[in-house]
Amino acid sequence: MMHVRRSPEEIAANRQRYEEHQKKGLEFAPTALPAPSPLPAPALDAAAIIHQETVPGGWYWSTALKRGEALRIDQGEGGSTVALVAWNATDTSERLNLVDTVKVQWTTALGKGRVIFSDMGRVMFSLIEDSSGAHDCLMGGSTAASNAARYPGVKTRNTRDNLVLVAGKLGLTRRDIPAILNLFAPVRVDDDGGFHWRGKLSNSGDYAELRAEMDMIVGFSNCPHPLDPDPVYAPKPVIVTRFRAPALAVDDLSRTATAEALRGFENNVSMLA
Amino acid sequence: MTDFIKTSASRSLENAVQDHFIAAEAPWSGIVRKGQTIRIEDSYGQQAIDTLFYRADDFAERYSNQDTMRAQGGAYIGTGTKIISNEGNVMLVMTADSCGRHDTSAGACSCESNTVRFGHGTKYLHACRDNFVLEVTKHGMSKRDIVPNINFFMNVPIKPNGEMTIVDGISAPGDYVELVAEMDVLCVISNCPQINNPCNGFDPTPVRVLIWDGED
């Protein structure tokens, strides 16, 4: 006997549970989430700033980030995409997991109020501010080959090699590089699954703030996105500021916006207990 | 079970060099040599088949969902799709697809993500990540080697506004995909045990894997 079918009653009960979750996930969250953060970005409290780094176009950087600290990533002159990866500082086998991030939140569109999950069902980041709302979870970064095809004859740096360098300098290897989050990359998917760059969603001076919900190591690469329409390879510098995030409000947006985020944070609590 | 479907004059059930049945909810792994064709068959229909590929002589080179999507400029997998590694190399090419919809954006179910998606009460249910951990461990790998996978026969439409949701699979009994290997690869499958979403109609079923040598 290869297979014993589940009973129609079992299947119906599971389907009903899924449809209830789906309805809540699709209908509740979008109404609870705010509009993108207004521009220009307000100045950060100088006393809260721990470190500020300007990452030149084409380059990489990594930083430790303690729970309760945050990163402001400011694309400055505009036209930059920042690729981001992250690992749990105390167990680097726990890492950014974008497939779970989009699946559990029922959307590939991340914006203010959304959270970013690890592979262990825990929240790594809360997007506490975000003026762009145009980030890409699907396409990944440039490679030596993709840049050679996009910018023939031009010497360039690329995201893949940058992240191999980030991992290598942390004692990690290419086995440890997860799928990447592209900040400031207005990629949209058409009905046939095709990718398109919607430039109007990206503004000069756009910024995003990610609050750490666990101790982490975070890696960055600052190279043009593979769909960046600019025919010239000219990545601009980005400014990354590590700062102490404001104290949590009782009704902190990221922790209360969706049932999924609530349960993710419950998993964080059990890790810290 | 379903009838054999011929996709090439020289390909028959009798001359397959490997023929595996993977029980409902179970993992499997095996080597596909360069030039060989692997058929993954959804024997009963509506079954998500979570699949990973690793370069056989260097497991640090493995399937990359982002590179595969980037290289083809779109989110779904079908005939003609090149399966791309994290090193940008073509691992396999999909040469046949009787279903027409496969996902590589939503990854595998896990005990941990199920708690977030469906409530803490679903934690202790068998899940694909556990299958993957058990199976890659046989080859000297660990959790850190598990990357976003292909979900053959899983239907995850993404809307222009970003909305995505797992909906009922469209595969019928006997639907199959075929991929020809461009390098020696280790194929790792989790025959998805998920009963919290409709990726397998809430009723996991067995699947079949056939492998043929290359045609001269």
Short mmCIF file of C-alpha atoms in Angstrom, two decimals:
data_model
loop_
_atom_site.label_atom_id
_atom_site.label_comp_id
_atom_site.label_asym_id
_atom_site.label_seq_id
_atom_site.Cartn_x
_atom_site.Cartn_y
_atom_site.Cartn_z
CA MET A 1 0.00 0.00 0.00
CA MET A 2 1.67 3.22 -1.15
CA HIS A 3 -0.75 5.61 0.41
CA VAL A 4 -3.63 5.83 2.85
CA ARG A 5 -5.71 8.87 2.10
CA ARG A 6 -6.71 11.26 4.83
CA SER A 7 -10.41 11.41 5.47
CA PRO A 8 -12.52 14.12 3.82
CA GLU A 9 -13.31 15.45 7.30
CA GLU A 10 -9.61 15.87 8.15
CA ILE A 11 -8.94 17.58 4.84
CA ALA A 12 -11.93 19.89 5.25
CA ALA A 13 -10.86 20.89 8.76
CA ASN A 14 -7.30 21.69 7.62
CA ARG A 15 -8.58 23.65 4.64
CA GLN A 16 -10.88 25.69 6.83
CA ARG A 17 -7.99 26.52 9.18
CA TYR A 18 -5.80 27.61 6.24
CA GLU A 19 -8.49 29.77 4.72
CA GLU A 20 -9.05 31.55 8.03
CA HIS A 21 -5.30 32.26 8.31
CA GLN A 22 -5.16 33.39 4.69
CA LYS A 23 -8.09 35.78 5.14
CA LYS A 24 -6.52 37.35 8.22
CA GLY A 25 -3.09 37.53 6.61
CA LEU A 26 -4.26 39.16 3.40
CA GLU A 27 -6.96 41.45 4.75
CA PHE A 28 -5.76 42.50 8.17
CA ALA A 29 -2.14 43.48 7.73
CA PRO A 30 -2.39 45.97 4.85
CA THR A 31 -4.97 48.07 6.67
CA ALA A 32 -2.81 48.11 9.80
CA LEU A 33 0.38 49.20 8.08
CA PRO A 34 1.20 52.90 7.67
CA ALA A 35 2.26 54.85 4.61
CA PRO A 36 6.00 55.09 3.88
CA SER A 37 8.01 57.33 6.22
CA PRO A 38 8.07 60.95 5.03
CA LEU A 39 11.14 62.58 3.49
CA PRO A 40 13.52 64.08 4.32
CA ALA A 41 14.71 61.79 7.09
CA PRO A 42 14.74 63.51 10.49
CA ALA A 43 18.12 63.93 12.17
CA LEU A 44 19.03 61.14 14.58
CA ASP A 45 19.70 61.96 18.23
CA ALA A 46 23.49 62.39 18.29
CA ALA A 47 23.72 60.77 21.72
CA ALA A 48 22.14 57.59 20.38
CA ILE A 49 24.61 57.14 17.51
CA ILE A 50 27.16 54.36 18.06
CA HIS A 51 28.89 54.38 14.69
CA GLN A 52 28.47 55.79 11.23
CA GLU A 53 30.02 54.35 8.08
CA THR A 54 29.97 55.60 4.53
CA VAL A 55 30.15 52.59 2.24
CA PRO A 56 31.51 53.66 -1.17
CA GLY A 57 29.74 52.60 -4.32
CA GLY A 58 30.70 49.05 -5.21
CA TRP A 59 31.97 48.14 -1.72
CA TYR A 60 30.97 46.01 1.22
CA TRP A 61 30.85 46.34 5.00
CA SER A 62 29.75 44.35 8.02
CA THR A 63 28.91 45.24 11.59
CA ALA A 64 27.84 43.68 14.85
CA LEU A 65 24.38 44.74 15.95
CA LYS A 66 23.02 44.18 19.45
CA ARG A 67 19.39 43.53 20.21
CA GLY A 68 17.68 46.90 20.66
CA GLU A 69 20.09 48.73 18.41
CA ALA A 70 19.10 49.78 14.92
CA LEU A 71 20.63 50.64 11.58
CA ARG A 72 19.62 53.58 9.48
CA ILE A 73 20.56 52.91 5.88
CA ASP A 74 20.45 56.13 3.89
CA GLN A 75 20.96 55.95 0.17
CA GLY A 76 22.08 59.57 0.15
CA GLU A 77 22.25 60.82 -3.42
CA GLY A 78 19.89 58.09 -4.56
CA GLY A 79 20.44 55.43 -7.15
CA SER A 80 21.96 52.89 -4.79
CA THR A 81 20.69 49.45 -3.92
CA VAL A 82 21.96 47.96 -0.68
CA ALA A 83 22.14 44.17 -0.45
CA LEU A 84 21.81 42.93 3.12
CA VAL A 85 22.50 39.60 4.84
CA ALA A 86 22.48 38.75 8.57
CA TRP A 87 23.46 35.98 10.94
CA ASN A 88 22.61 35.33 14.60
CA ALA A 89 25.81 36.40 16.41
CA THR A 90 25.82 33.43 18.77
CA ASP A 91 24.84 30.77 16.19
CA THR A 92 25.61 31.73 12.62
CA SER A 93 23.66 28.75 11.31
CA GLU A 94 20.61 30.89 12.11
CA ARG A 95 20.34 33.48 9.38
CA LEU A 96 18.19 35.76 7.29
CA ASN A 97 15.46 33.73 5.62
CA LEU A 98 13.61 35.62 2.92
CA VAL A 99 11.44 32.76 1.73
CA ASP A 100 9.96 32.44 5.21
CA THR A 101 9.80 36.24 5.50
CA VAL A 102 7.61 36.62 2.42
CA LYS A 103 5.62 33.45 2.98
CA VAL A 104 4.57 34.08 6.57
CA GLN A 105 3.67 37.72 5.88
CA TRP A 106 1.79 36.85 2.68
CA THR A 107 3.72 39.41 0.64
CA THR A 108 7.00 40.06 -1.15
CA ALA A 109 6.50 43.80 -0.55
CA LEU A 110 8.28 44.80 2.64
CA GLY A 111 7.69 48.22 4.17
CA LYS A 112 7.36 50.07 7.46
CA GLY A 113 5.86 47.76 10.08
CA ARG A 114 7.00 44.53 8.45
CA VAL A 115 9.56 42.21 10.01
CA ILE A 116 12.33 40.00 8.65
CA PHE A 117 12.55 36.41 9.85
CA SER A 118 15.36 33.95 10.42
CA ASP A 119 15.15 30.30 9.41
CA MET A 120 14.19 29.45 13.02
CA GLY A 121 10.85 31.25 13.05
CA ARG A 122 12.26 34.21 14.94
CA VAL A 123 12.30 37.91 14.09
CA MET A 124 15.71 39.32 13.18
CA PHE A 125 14.72 42.85 12.16
CA SER A 126 11.75 45.17 12.44
CA LEU A 127 11.43 47.78 9.71
CA ILE A 128 10.73 50.71 12.04
CA GLU A 129 11.06 53.40 9.37
CA ASP A 130 11.07 53.10 5.61
CA SER A 131 10.53 55.92 3.14
CA SER A 132 10.85 53.68 0.10
CA GLY A 133 8.59 50.64 0.43
CA ALA A 134 10.42 49.35 -2.63
CA HIS A 135 12.67 46.47 -1.72
CA ASP A 136 13.42 43.23 -3.54
CA CYS A 137 13.35 39.82 -1.88
CA LEU A 138 13.44 37.76 -5.07
CA MET A 139 16.21 38.60 -7.52
CA GLY A 140 19.39 38.59 -5.49
CA GLY A 141 22.47 40.62 -6.36
CA SER A 142 24.85 41.13 -9.22
CA THR A 143 27.62 38.69 -10.06
CA ALA A 144 30.83 39.06 -12.03
CA ALA A 145 29.04 37.52 -15.01
CA SER A 146 25.88 39.62 -14.73
CA ASN A 147 27.97 42.80 -14.49
CA ALA A 148 30.12 41.76 -17.46
CA ALA A 149 26.95 41.35 -19.52
CA ARG A 150 25.39 44.58 -18.25
CA TYR A 151 28.49 46.81 -18.46
CA PRO A 152 30.73 45.27 -21.16
CA GLY A 153 34.36 46.31 -20.99
CA VAL A 154 33.99 48.12 -17.67
CA LYS A 155 35.79 47.08 -14.50
CA THR A 156 33.16 46.63 -11.80
CA ARG A 157 32.64 45.20 -8.34
CA ASN A 158 29.68 42.89 -7.69
CA THR A 159 27.47 41.77 -4.83
CA ARG A 160 28.31 38.07 -4.98
CA ASP A 161 32.05 38.65 -4.60
CA ASN A 162 31.43 41.32 -1.95
CA LEU A 163 29.42 38.88 0.16
CA VAL A 164 32.03 36.15 -0.22
CA LEU A 165 34.49 38.72 1.17
CA VAL A 166 32.13 39.67 4.02
CA ALA A 167 31.62 36.02 4.96
CA GLY A 168 35.30 35.18 4.59
CA LYS A 169 36.43 37.96 6.90
CA LEU A 170 33.95 36.77 9.54
CA GLY A 171 35.28 33.21 9.47
CA LEU A 172 32.29 32.09 7.43
CA THR A 173 32.25 30.66 3.92
CA ARG A 174 30.11 30.75 0.80
CA ARG A 175 28.06 27.95 2.43
CA ASP A 176 26.86 30.59 4.90
CA ILE A 177 25.67 33.26 2.48
CA PRO A 178 21.86 33.32 2.55
CA ALA A 179 19.54 34.70 -0.10
CA ILE A 180 19.86 38.50 0.10
CA LEU A 181 17.49 41.38 0.73
CA ASN A 182 17.90 44.27 -1.73
CA LEU A 183 16.97 47.56 -0.08
CA PHE A 184 15.92 50.36 -2.48
CA ALA A 185 15.19 48.09 -5.43
CA PRO A 186 11.70 48.75 -6.88
CA VAL A 187 11.14 45.35 -8.47
CA ARG A 188 7.60 44.31 -9.29
CA VAL A 189 6.27 41.02 -10.66
CA ASP A 190 3.79 40.92 -13.54
CA ASP A 191 1.00 38.38 -13.94
CA ASP A 192 3.31 35.99 -15.78
CA GLY A 193 6.01 36.20 -13.10
CA GLY A 194 8.24 38.57 -15.10
CA PHE A 195 10.38 41.08 -13.18
CA HIS A 196 10.22 44.81 -13.89
CA TRP A 197 12.01 47.85 -12.45
CA ARG A 198 9.63 50.58 -11.37
CA GLY A 199 11.96 53.52 -10.89
CA LYS A 200 9.30 55.92 -9.69
CA LEU A 201 9.13 54.05 -6.39
CA SER A 202 12.69 55.04 -5.54
CA ASN A 203 13.50 58.55 -4.35
CA SER A 204 16.72 60.38 -3.70
CA GLY A 205 17.34 60.46 0.04
CA ASP A 206 15.34 57.32 0.72
CA TYR A 207 16.15 55.64 3.99
CA ALA A 208 15.20 52.57 5.98
CA GLU A 209 15.67 51.80 9.66
CA LEU A 210 15.99 48.21 10.81
CA ARG A 211 15.81 47.46 14.54
CA ALA A 212 17.66 44.35 15.69
CA GLU A 213 15.48 41.88 17.57
CA MET A 214 18.43 39.59 18.38
CA ASP A 215 22.22 39.99 18.54
CA MET A 216 23.47 39.76 14.98
CA ILE A 217 26.24 40.22 12.47
CA VAL A 218 25.00 42.14 9.45
CA GLY A 219 26.69 42.29 6.05
CA PHE A 220 26.17 44.83 3.27
CA SER A 221 27.06 45.17 -0.39
CA ASN A 222 26.53 48.44 -2.25
CA CYS A 223 26.36 47.59 -5.96
CA PRO A 224 23.77 48.35 -8.66
CA HIS A 225 20.82 45.97 -8.71
CA PRO A 226 20.80 43.59 -11.71
CA LEU A 227 17.74 45.43 -13.09
CA ASP A 228 19.06 48.95 -12.42
CA PRO A 229 18.22 50.81 -15.64
CA ASP A 230 21.26 53.13 -15.48
CA PRO A 231 23.48 51.98 -18.38
CA VAL A 232 26.54 53.39 -16.62
CA TYR A 233 28.09 51.54 -13.68
CA ALA A 234 28.16 54.36 -11.14
CA PRO A 235 27.03 53.15 -7.68
CA LYS A 236 26.72 55.99 -5.16
CA PRO A 237 27.91 55.88 -1.54
CA VAL A 238 25.43 54.90 1.16
CA ILE A 239 25.54 55.98 4.79
CA VAL A 240 24.89 53.33 7.43
CA THR A 241 24.32 54.56 10.99
CA ARG A 242 24.23 52.20 13.96
CA PHE A 243 22.28 53.71 16.82
CA ARG A 244 20.35 52.86 19.97
CA ALA A 245 16.73 52.50 18.92
CA PRO A 246 14.06 54.42 20.84
CA ALA A 247 12.45 52.55 23.73
CA LEU A 248 9.69 50.19 22.67
CA ALA A 249 6.18 51.57 22.85
CA VAL A 250 3.61 49.29 24.44
CA ASP A 251 1.88 49.03 21.07
CA ASP A 252 5.09 48.92 19.02
CA LEU A 253 3.96 48.72 15.41
CA SER A 254 6.13 45.83 14.24
CA ARG A 255 5.26 43.76 17.28
CA THR A 256 1.52 44.20 17.00
CA ALA A 257 0.67 44.73 13.32
CA THR A 258 0.04 41.10 12.40
CA ALA A 259 -0.73 37.80 14.08
CA GLU A 260 2.34 36.36 12.34
CA ALA A 261 4.68 38.98 13.83
CA LEU A 262 3.16 38.44 17.28
CA ARG A 263 3.92 34.72 17.10
CA GLY A 264 7.41 35.38 15.72
CA PHE A 265 8.20 37.63 18.68
CA GLU A 266 6.85 34.97 21.02
CA ASN A 267 9.48 32.67 19.52
CA ASN A 268 12.14 35.35 20.19
CA VAL A 269 11.07 35.53 23.82
CA SER A 270 11.48 31.79 24.28
CA MET A 271 15.02 32.06 22.84
CA LEU A 272 15.91 34.79 25.36
CA ALA A 273 14.29 33.14 28.35
CA MET B 1 -0.37 4.68 -10.10
CA THR B 2 -0.19 6.41 -13.42
CA ASP B 3 0.75 5.27 -16.89
CA PHE B 4 4.24 5.98 -18.23
CA ILE B 5 4.37 9.04 -20.48
CA LYS B 6 6.92 8.98 -23.26
CA THR B 7 8.86 12.20 -23.81
CA SER B 8 11.57 10.79 -26.06
CA ALA B 9 11.65 7.89 -28.52
CA SER B 10 14.45 6.24 -26.57
CA ARG B 11 12.98 6.76 -23.10
CA SER B 12 10.90 3.98 -21.56
CA LEU B 13 10.09 2.74 -18.12
CA GLU B 14 12.20 -0.34 -18.80
CA ASN B 15 15.41 1.46 -19.74
CA ALA B 16 15.44 3.91 -16.82
CA VAL B 17 18.67 3.39 -14.87
CA GLN B 18 17.01 4.38 -11.58
CA ASP B 19 13.40 4.17 -10.46
CA HIS B 20 12.47 5.34 -6.96
CA PHE B 21 9.20 5.69 -5.14
CA ILE B 22 9.28 8.27 -2.38
CA ALA B 23 6.64 7.63 0.23
CA ALA B 24 4.30 10.38 1.33
CA GLU B 25 6.14 12.81 3.66
CA ALA B 26 9.56 11.12 3.19
CA PRO B 27 12.94 12.50 2.06
CA TRP B 28 15.19 11.10 -0.69
CA SER B 29 18.54 11.91 -2.24
CA GLY B 30 20.53 10.62 -5.18
CA ILE B 31 23.18 11.54 -7.72
CA VAL B 32 22.26 12.63 -11.23
CA ARG B 33 25.27 12.45 -13.54
CA LYS B 34 26.03 15.02 -16.24
CA GLY B 35 23.95 14.19 -19.30
CA GLN B 36 21.42 12.11 -17.39
CA THR B 37 17.77 13.13 -17.27
CA ILE B 38 15.78 13.07 -14.03
CA ARG B 39 11.99 12.87 -14.13
CA ILE B 40 10.14 13.92 -10.99
CA GLU B 41 6.57 12.66 -11.15
CA ASP B 42 3.63 13.82 -9.04
CA SER B 43 2.05 10.38 -9.09
CA TYR B 44 -1.22 11.21 -7.38
CA GLY B 45 -1.50 14.93 -8.22
CA GLN B 46 -1.50 18.09 -6.07
CA GLN B 47 1.69 17.14 -4.22
CA ALA B 48 4.42 19.74 -3.62
CA ILE B 49 7.89 18.24 -4.13
CA ASP B 50 10.54 20.34 -2.38
CA THR B 51 13.86 19.92 -4.18
CA LEU B 52 17.47 21.05 -3.75
CA PHE B 53 20.54 20.45 -5.92
CA TYR B 54 24.21 20.42 -4.89
CA ARG B 55 27.26 20.04 -7.13
CA ALA B 56 28.27 16.43 -6.52
CA ASP B 57 32.00 17.08 -6.04
CA ASP B 58 31.64 20.38 -4.16
CA PHE B 59 28.52 20.75 -2.01
CA ALA B 60 29.41 24.41 -1.33
CA GLU B 61 28.12 25.04 -4.84
CA ARG B 62 24.34 24.60 -4.72
CA TYR B 63 21.01 25.66 -6.10
CA SER B 64 20.31 29.37 -5.83
CA ASN B 65 16.71 30.44 -6.16
CA GLN B 66 17.66 34.11 -6.53
CA ASP B 67 20.25 33.46 -9.23
CA THR B 68 17.80 31.19 -11.07
CA MET B 69 15.07 33.84 -10.98
CA ARG B 70 17.50 36.65 -11.89
CA ALA B 71 18.96 34.72 -14.82
CA GLN B 72 15.58 34.10 -16.38
CA GLY B 73 14.02 37.42 -15.38
CA GLY B 74 10.97 35.87 -13.77
CA ALA B 75 9.62 34.09 -10.73
CA TYR B 76 8.25 30.81 -12.06
CA ILE B 77 10.00 27.70 -13.35
CA GLY B 78 9.06 25.86 -16.53
CA THR B 79 10.39 24.20 -19.67
CA GLY B 80 13.62 25.89 -20.67
CA THR B 81 14.44 27.19 -17.20
CA LYS B 82 18.12 26.95 -16.37
CA ILE B 83 18.70 25.85 -12.79
CA ILE B 84 21.51 28.16 -11.64
CA SER B 85 23.96 27.65 -8.77
CA ASN B 86 25.30 30.17 -6.26
CA GLU B 87 28.40 30.31 -8.48
CA GLY B 88 26.30 31.30 -11.49
CA ASN B 89 26.75 27.95 -13.26
CA VAL B 90 23.98 26.02 -15.00
CA MET B 91 23.31 22.90 -12.94
CA LEU B 92 20.39 21.47 -14.93
CA VAL B 93 17.98 22.55 -17.64
CA MET B 94 14.29 21.80 -17.47
CA THR B 95 13.40 19.99 -20.67
CA ALA B 96 9.79 18.97 -20.05
CA ASP B 97 6.94 20.12 -17.84
CA SER B 98 3.42 18.77 -18.08
CA CYS B 99 2.11 20.95 -15.23
CA GLY B 100 3.14 24.53 -15.94
CA ARG B 101 3.43 25.99 -12.46
CA HIS B 102 6.27 25.57 -9.99
CA ASP B 103 7.50 27.85 -7.23
CA THR B 104 10.89 28.89 -5.97
CA SER B 105 9.96 31.94 -3.86
CA ALA B 106 8.25 30.33 -0.88
CA GLY B 107 10.82 27.83 0.38
CA ALA B 108 10.15 24.81 2.54
CA CYS B 109 7.88 24.37 5.51
CA SER B 110 9.54 24.00 8.90
CA CYS B 111 8.37 23.31 12.43
CA GLU B 112 9.57 26.80 13.32
CA SER B 113 7.94 28.74 10.49
CA ASN B 114 4.72 26.76 10.96
CA THR B 115 4.43 28.19 14.48
CA VAL B 116 4.54 31.68 12.97
CA ARG B 117 2.19 30.93 10.09
CA PHE B 118 -0.39 28.71 11.74
CA GLY B 119 0.04 28.99 15.50
CA HIS B 120 2.27 27.39 18.11
CA GLY B 121 0.03 24.31 18.15
CA THR B 122 1.46 23.26 14.78
CA LYS B 123 5.07 23.07 16.00
CA TYR B 124 5.24 19.31 16.41
CA LEU B 125 4.27 18.31 12.88
CA HIS B 126 6.73 16.70 10.47
CA ALA B 127 8.08 19.34 8.07
CA CYS B 128 10.27 19.66 4.97
CA ARG B 129 13.19 21.32 6.76
CA ASP B 130 13.43 18.31 9.07
CA ASN B 131 13.45 16.06 6.01
CA PHE B 132 16.20 18.20 4.47
CA VAL B 133 18.29 18.22 7.68
CA LEU B 134 18.07 14.42 7.94
CA GLU B 135 18.90 13.89 4.28
CA VAL B 136 21.81 16.36 3.88
CA THR B 137 23.35 15.02 7.10
CA LYS B 138 23.85 11.72 5.27
CA HIS B 139 26.18 13.60 2.93
CA GLY B 140 28.18 15.41 5.61
CA MET B 141 26.21 18.64 5.42
CA SER B 142 24.16 20.46 8.05
CA LYS B 143 21.39 23.02 8.50
CA ARG B 144 23.68 25.78 7.20
CA ASP B 145 23.66 24.06 3.81
CA ILE B 146 19.89 24.23 3.40
CA VAL B 147 19.01 27.07 1.06
CA PRO B 148 15.75 28.20 -0.56
CA ASN B 149 14.50 25.29 -2.67
CA ILE B 150 12.33 24.62 -5.70
CA ASN B 151 8.76 23.57 -4.96
CA PHE B 152 7.81 21.49 -7.96
CA PHE B 153 4.04 21.47 -8.56
CA MET B 154 3.40 24.12 -5.88
CA ASN B 155 1.27 27.07 -6.91
CA VAL B 156 2.37 30.39 -5.37
CA PRO B 157 1.16 33.28 -7.50
CA ILE B 158 2.80 36.66 -6.81
CA LYS B 159 0.73 39.73 -7.63
CA PRO B 160 2.14 43.04 -8.92
CA ASN B 161 1.47 44.57 -5.49
CA GLY B 162 3.63 41.86 -3.92
CA GLU B 163 0.82 39.80 -2.42
CA MET B 164 1.61 36.10 -2.43
CA THR B 165 -0.29 33.13 -1.14
CA ILE B 166 -0.07 29.37 -1.51
CA VAL B 167 -3.12 28.16 -3.39
CA ASP B 168 -4.29 24.77 -4.60
CA GLY B 169 -1.82 22.98 -6.83
CA ILE B 170 -2.84 22.46 -10.44
CA SER B 171 -0.97 19.20 -11.02
CA ALA B 172 -2.92 16.10 -12.04
CA PRO B 173 -1.94 12.49 -11.28
CA GLY B 174 1.10 11.61 -13.40
CA ASP B 175 2.22 15.18 -14.07
CA TYR B 176 6.00 15.36 -14.34
CA VAL B 177 9.00 17.54 -14.92
CA GLU B 178 12.22 16.44 -16.59
CA LEU B 179 15.61 18.04 -16.12
CA VAL B 180 18.86 17.20 -17.88
CA ALA B 181 21.96 17.60 -15.72
CA GLU B 182 24.72 19.90 -16.96
CA MET B 183 27.05 18.77 -14.16
CA ASP B 184 27.05 15.88 -11.69
CA VAL B 185 24.55 16.89 -9.00
CA LEU B 186 23.21 15.56 -5.74
CA CYS B 187 19.43 15.89 -5.79
CA VAL B 188 17.74 16.15 -2.39
CA ILE B 189 13.96 15.88 -2.17
CA SER B 190 11.49 16.37 0.63
CA ASN B 191 8.14 14.96 -0.41
CA CYS B 192 6.28 17.65 1.46
CA PRO B 193 4.40 16.56 4.61
CA GLN B 194 2.76 19.99 5.06
CA ILE B 195 -0.90 19.70 6.05
CA ASN B 196 -1.40 23.33 7.03
CA ASN B 197 -1.72 24.74 3.51
CA PRO B 198 -3.10 23.43 0.21
CA CYS B 199 0.32 22.72 -1.40
CA ASN B 200 -0.62 19.04 -1.42
CA GLY B 201 -4.36 19.24 -0.95
CA PHE B 202 -3.83 18.66 2.80
CA ASP B 203 -3.21 15.02 1.87
CA PRO B 204 0.48 14.15 1.21
CA THR B 205 0.92 11.44 -1.43
CA PRO B 206 3.84 9.40 -2.83
CA VAL B 207 5.94 10.57 -5.77
CA ARG B 208 8.26 8.84 -8.23
CA VAL B 209 11.75 9.67 -9.48
CA LEU B 210 13.16 8.14 -12.68
CA ILE B 211 16.66 8.69 -14.09
CA TRP B 212 17.86 7.89 -17.63
CA ASP B 213 21.32 7.97 -19.13
CA GLY B 214 22.00 10.59 -21.78
CA GLU B 215 20.96 9.96 -25.36
CA ASP B 216 23.83 9.67 -27.81
#
